Coordinates of C-alpha atoms in Angstrom, one line a residue:
M277 CA -9.3 -12.7 15.1
E278 CA -9.3 -14.7 11.9
I279 CA -11.4 -17.9 11.9
E280 CA -11.3 -20.8 9.3
R281 CA -13.8 -23.7 9.5
I282 CA -11.9 -26.8 8.4
N283 CA -14.8 -29.3 8.6
E284 CA -17.7 -30.4 10.8
Y285 CA -15.3 -31.3 13.7
T286 CA -12.4 -28.9 13.3
V287 CA -11.9 -25.1 13.3
K288 CA -8.7 -23.1 13.1
F289 CA -8.3 -19.5 14.2
Y290 CA -5.5 -17.0 14.5
I291 CA -5.2 -14.2 17.0
S292 CA -2.5 -11.6 17.2
Y293 CA -0.7 -10.6 20.4
G294 CA -2.1 -7.1 19.9
D295 CA -5.6 -8.5 19.8
I296 CA -4.9 -10.5 22.9
E297 CA -3.8 -7.4 24.8
E298 CA -6.8 -5.4 23.5
R299 CA -9.0 -8.1 25.2
G300 CA -7.4 -7.3 28.5
F301 CA -4.8 -10.2 28.7
D302 CA -1.1 -9.8 29.2
R303 CA 1.1 -11.6 26.7
E304 CA 3.1 -13.3 29.4
E305 CA 0.2 -14.4 31.7
I306 CA -1.4 -16.5 28.9
W307 CA 1.7 -18.7 29.0
Y308 CA 2.1 -19.1 32.8
N309 CA -1.4 -18.4 34.3
R310 CA -3.7 -21.4 33.7
E311 CA -6.9 -19.6 34.7
R312 CA -6.2 -16.6 32.5
S313 CA -5.2 -18.8 29.5
E314 CA -8.5 -20.7 29.9
E315 CA -10.4 -17.4 30.1
L316 CA -8.8 -16.3 26.8
F317 CA -9.5 -19.7 25.2
W318 CA -13.2 -19.7 26.0
E319 CA -13.6 -16.1 25.0
M320 CA -12.1 -17.0 21.6
M321 CA -14.3 -20.1 21.4
D322 CA -17.4 -18.0 22.1
E323 CA -16.5 -15.8 19.1
V324 CA -15.9 -19.0 17.0
H325 CA -19.3 -20.3 18.1
Q326 CA -21.1 -17.1 17.0
E327 CA -19.4 -16.9 13.6
E328 CA -19.2 -20.5 12.7
E329 CA -21.8 -22.2 14.9
F330 CA -19.1 -24.5 16.2
V331 CA -20.7 -26.2 19.3
V332 CA -18.3 -27.6 21.9
E333 CA -19.3 -31.1 22.9
G334 CA -17.1 -33.6 24.7
P335 CA -13.3 -33.6 24.9
L336 CA -11.3 -31.3 22.6
W337 CA -7.9 -31.8 21.0
I338 CA -6.1 -28.5 20.9
Q339 CA -3.0 -27.7 18.9
V340 CA -1.4 -24.3 19.5
Q341 CA 1.3 -22.9 17.3
A342 CA 3.2 -19.8 18.5
L343 CA 4.0 -17.5 15.6
D344 CA 6.0 -14.2 15.6
K345 CA 3.0 -12.0 15.9
G346 CA 0.3 -14.2 17.4
L347 CA -1.1 -17.7 18.0
E348 CA -2.6 -20.1 15.6
V349 CA -5.0 -22.6 17.3
L350 CA -6.5 -25.7 15.8
V351 CA -9.5 -27.2 17.8
T352 CA -10.9 -30.6 17.0
K353 CA -14.0 -32.2 18.7
A354 CA -13.7 -35.8 19.6
Q355 CA -16.5 -38.2 18.6
L356 CA -17.8 -41.2 20.4
S357 CA -16.8 -44.5 18.8
K358 CA -19.6 -46.6 17.2
D359 CA -19.8 -48.8 20.3
G360 CA -20.1 -45.7 22.5
Q361 CA -17.2 -46.8 24.7
K362 CA -14.5 -44.2 23.9
F363 CA -13.8 -40.9 22.3
E364 CA -12.0 -40.8 18.9
L365 CA -10.5 -38.2 16.7
P366 CA -12.4 -37.7 13.5
V367 CA -9.2 -37.0 11.6
P368 CA -6.0 -39.0 11.4
S369 CA -3.8 -38.3 14.4
D370 CA -0.6 -38.3 12.4
K371 CA -1.8 -35.1 10.7
L372 CA -2.1 -33.4 14.1
K373 CA 1.3 -34.6 15.1
D374 CA 2.9 -32.8 12.2
L375 CA 1.8 -29.4 13.5
P376 CA 4.3 -27.4 15.5
V377 CA 3.0 -27.1 19.1
D378 CA 4.1 -24.8 21.9
D379 CA 4.4 -27.1 24.9
K380 CA 3.7 -24.4 27.6
I381 CA 0.3 -23.3 26.6
E382 CA -0.7 -26.7 25.2
D383 CA 0.1 -28.2 28.6
L384 CA -2.1 -25.6 30.4
L385 CA -5.0 -26.3 28.1
D386 CA -4.5 -30.0 27.9
Q387 CA -4.8 -30.5 31.6
H388 CA -8.3 -28.9 31.5
F389 CA -9.8 -29.7 28.1
N390 CA -8.3 -33.1 27.1
P391 CA -9.3 -35.7 29.7
R392 CA -7.8 -39.2 29.0
D393 CA -10.3 -41.8 28.0
E394 CA -9.9 -43.8 31.2
D395 CA -10.8 -40.6 33.2
M396 CA -14.1 -40.0 31.4
E397 CA -16.2 -42.4 33.6
D398 CA -15.0 -40.7 36.7
I399 CA -15.8 -37.3 35.3
I400 CA -19.3 -38.3 34.3
I401 CA -20.0 -39.9 37.7
E402 CA -18.7 -36.8 39.7
D403 CA -20.6 -34.4 37.5
E404 CA -23.9 -34.8 39.4
T405 CA -25.4 -31.4 38.7
L406 CA -25.7 -30.1 35.1
E407 CA -24.9 -26.5 34.4
F408 CA -26.0 -24.7 31.3
L409 CA -25.3 -21.1 30.0
L410 CA -27.6 -19.6 27.5
V411 CA -27.1 -16.3 25.5
L412 CA -30.2 -14.2 24.8
H413 CA -29.9 -11.1 22.6
N414 CA -32.6 -9.0 24.4
L415 CA -34.7 -8.9 27.5
D416 CA -37.9 -9.7 25.6
D417 CA -36.5 -13.2 25.1
V418 CA -36.0 -13.6 28.8
I419 CA -39.6 -12.4 29.5
M420 CA -41.1 -14.8 27.0
L421 CA -39.0 -17.7 28.3
S422 CA -40.2 -16.9 31.9
H423 CA -43.8 -17.8 30.8
C424 CA -42.9 -21.3 29.6
P425 CA -44.2 -23.9 32.1
G426 CA -42.0 -26.3 34.1
L427 CA -39.0 -24.0 34.4
D428 CA -39.3 -22.6 38.0
D429 CA -37.5 -25.5 39.7
I430 CA -34.2 -24.7 37.8
V431 CA -31.5 -22.9 39.7
T432 CA -31.1 -19.7 37.6
K433 CA -29.2 -16.4 37.5
L434 CA -29.3 -13.6 34.9
F435 CA -26.3 -11.6 33.8
Y436 CA -25.6 -8.8 31.4
Y437 CA -22.3 -8.8 29.6
E438 CA -21.1 -7.0 26.4
E439 CA -24.6 -6.0 25.4
K440 CA -26.1 -9.5 25.8
Y441 CA -28.1 -11.3 28.4
Y442 CA -26.8 -14.6 29.8
L443 CA -29.0 -17.1 31.6
Y444 CA -27.2 -19.5 33.9
A445 CA -29.2 -22.6 34.6
E446 CA -28.4 -25.5 37.0
F447 CA -30.3 -28.8 37.2
P448 CA -30.2 -30.5 40.6
E449 CA -30.1 -34.2 40.1
D450 CA -32.7 -34.9 42.8
L451 CA -35.3 -32.9 40.8
F452 CA -34.4 -33.7 37.2
D453 CA -33.7 -36.8 35.3
E454 CA -31.9 -36.9 31.9
E455 CA -35.1 -36.9 29.8
K456 CA -36.5 -33.9 31.7
I457 CA -33.3 -32.0 31.4
D458 CA -33.2 -32.6 27.6
D459 CA -36.8 -31.4 27.3
I460 CA -36.0 -28.2 29.2
I461 CA -32.8 -27.5 27.3
S462 CA -34.8 -27.8 24.1
I463 CA -37.1 -25.1 25.3
L464 CA -34.3 -22.9 26.4
L465 CA -32.6 -23.2 23.0
E466 CA -35.7 -21.9 21.3
Y467 CA -34.9 -18.5 22.8
G468 CA -31.1 -18.4 22.6
Y469 CA -28.0 -20.5 22.1
E470 CA -25.5 -22.2 24.3
T471 CA -22.1 -20.5 24.9
P472 CA -18.8 -22.0 26.1
L473 CA -18.3 -18.8 28.2
T474 CA -17.9 -19.6 31.9
I475 CA -20.1 -18.5 34.8
H476 CA -16.8 -17.3 36.4
R477 CA -16.1 -14.8 33.7
L478 CA -19.6 -13.4 33.9
Q479 CA -19.3 -13.1 37.7
E480 CA -16.0 -11.3 37.3
Y481 CA -16.7 -9.0 34.3
G482 CA -20.4 -9.0 33.8
K483 CA -23.3 -7.5 35.8
E484 CA -25.6 -9.8 37.8
I485 CA -29.2 -8.7 37.2
I486 CA -31.1 -11.4 39.0
S487 CA -29.3 -13.6 41.5
E488 CA -32.0 -16.4 41.8
N489 CA -35.4 -17.5 40.6
V490 CA -35.0 -15.6 37.3
F491 CA -38.3 -16.7 35.8
S492 CA -40.6 -15.9 38.7
E493 CA -38.8 -12.6 39.2
M494 CA -39.3 -11.7 35.5
R495 CA -43.0 -12.5 35.8
N496 CA -43.3 -10.3 38.9
Y497 CA -41.8 -7.4 37.1
F498 CA -43.3 -8.0 33.6
G499 CA -46.2 -10.3 34.3

């Protein structure tokens, strides 16, 4: 896959149909199977994040151009307006409108990744439990993290996928306020980095090593 960083908010990448098939996706299903198209998108975004440190935050504007031998995808992160009331594109929208877009795959992605501004309040209210997925390169990082204080109340799972360890963390709202969550995430990010890969992909293709209470289990084994 070829990746080009346009600016702070935008990245463009090209993936051939051959590369798509090598990743285990059928060329036809990415057009008509929403779940599989989302899986492919997040897998590509995980690679983009690792190579370009492009962190996904907030809604995304996605432009997909279908070429003869592959797909060209332009991803732009929205930014909150100065008054903090709505999301805005950091680039002129007319430039994006000039790009050829394949309606099928764009519709699939648009439904999931591009919420309308008026929907944002509902989404925030309904999202009562924060989920976080952290990539750690080796088991030593998990062991060291398990000895950090104040982490045992987090709902955690540990996965192994493509030679990396993934820590899934969930913060129940009745136990954690926003400030506490920010403090804990800061600790977690000292030992790894956030990934847009989904927990569903890890459950399907990865290996679950510890199903609950990751930190206490790690201390029991490696205390």
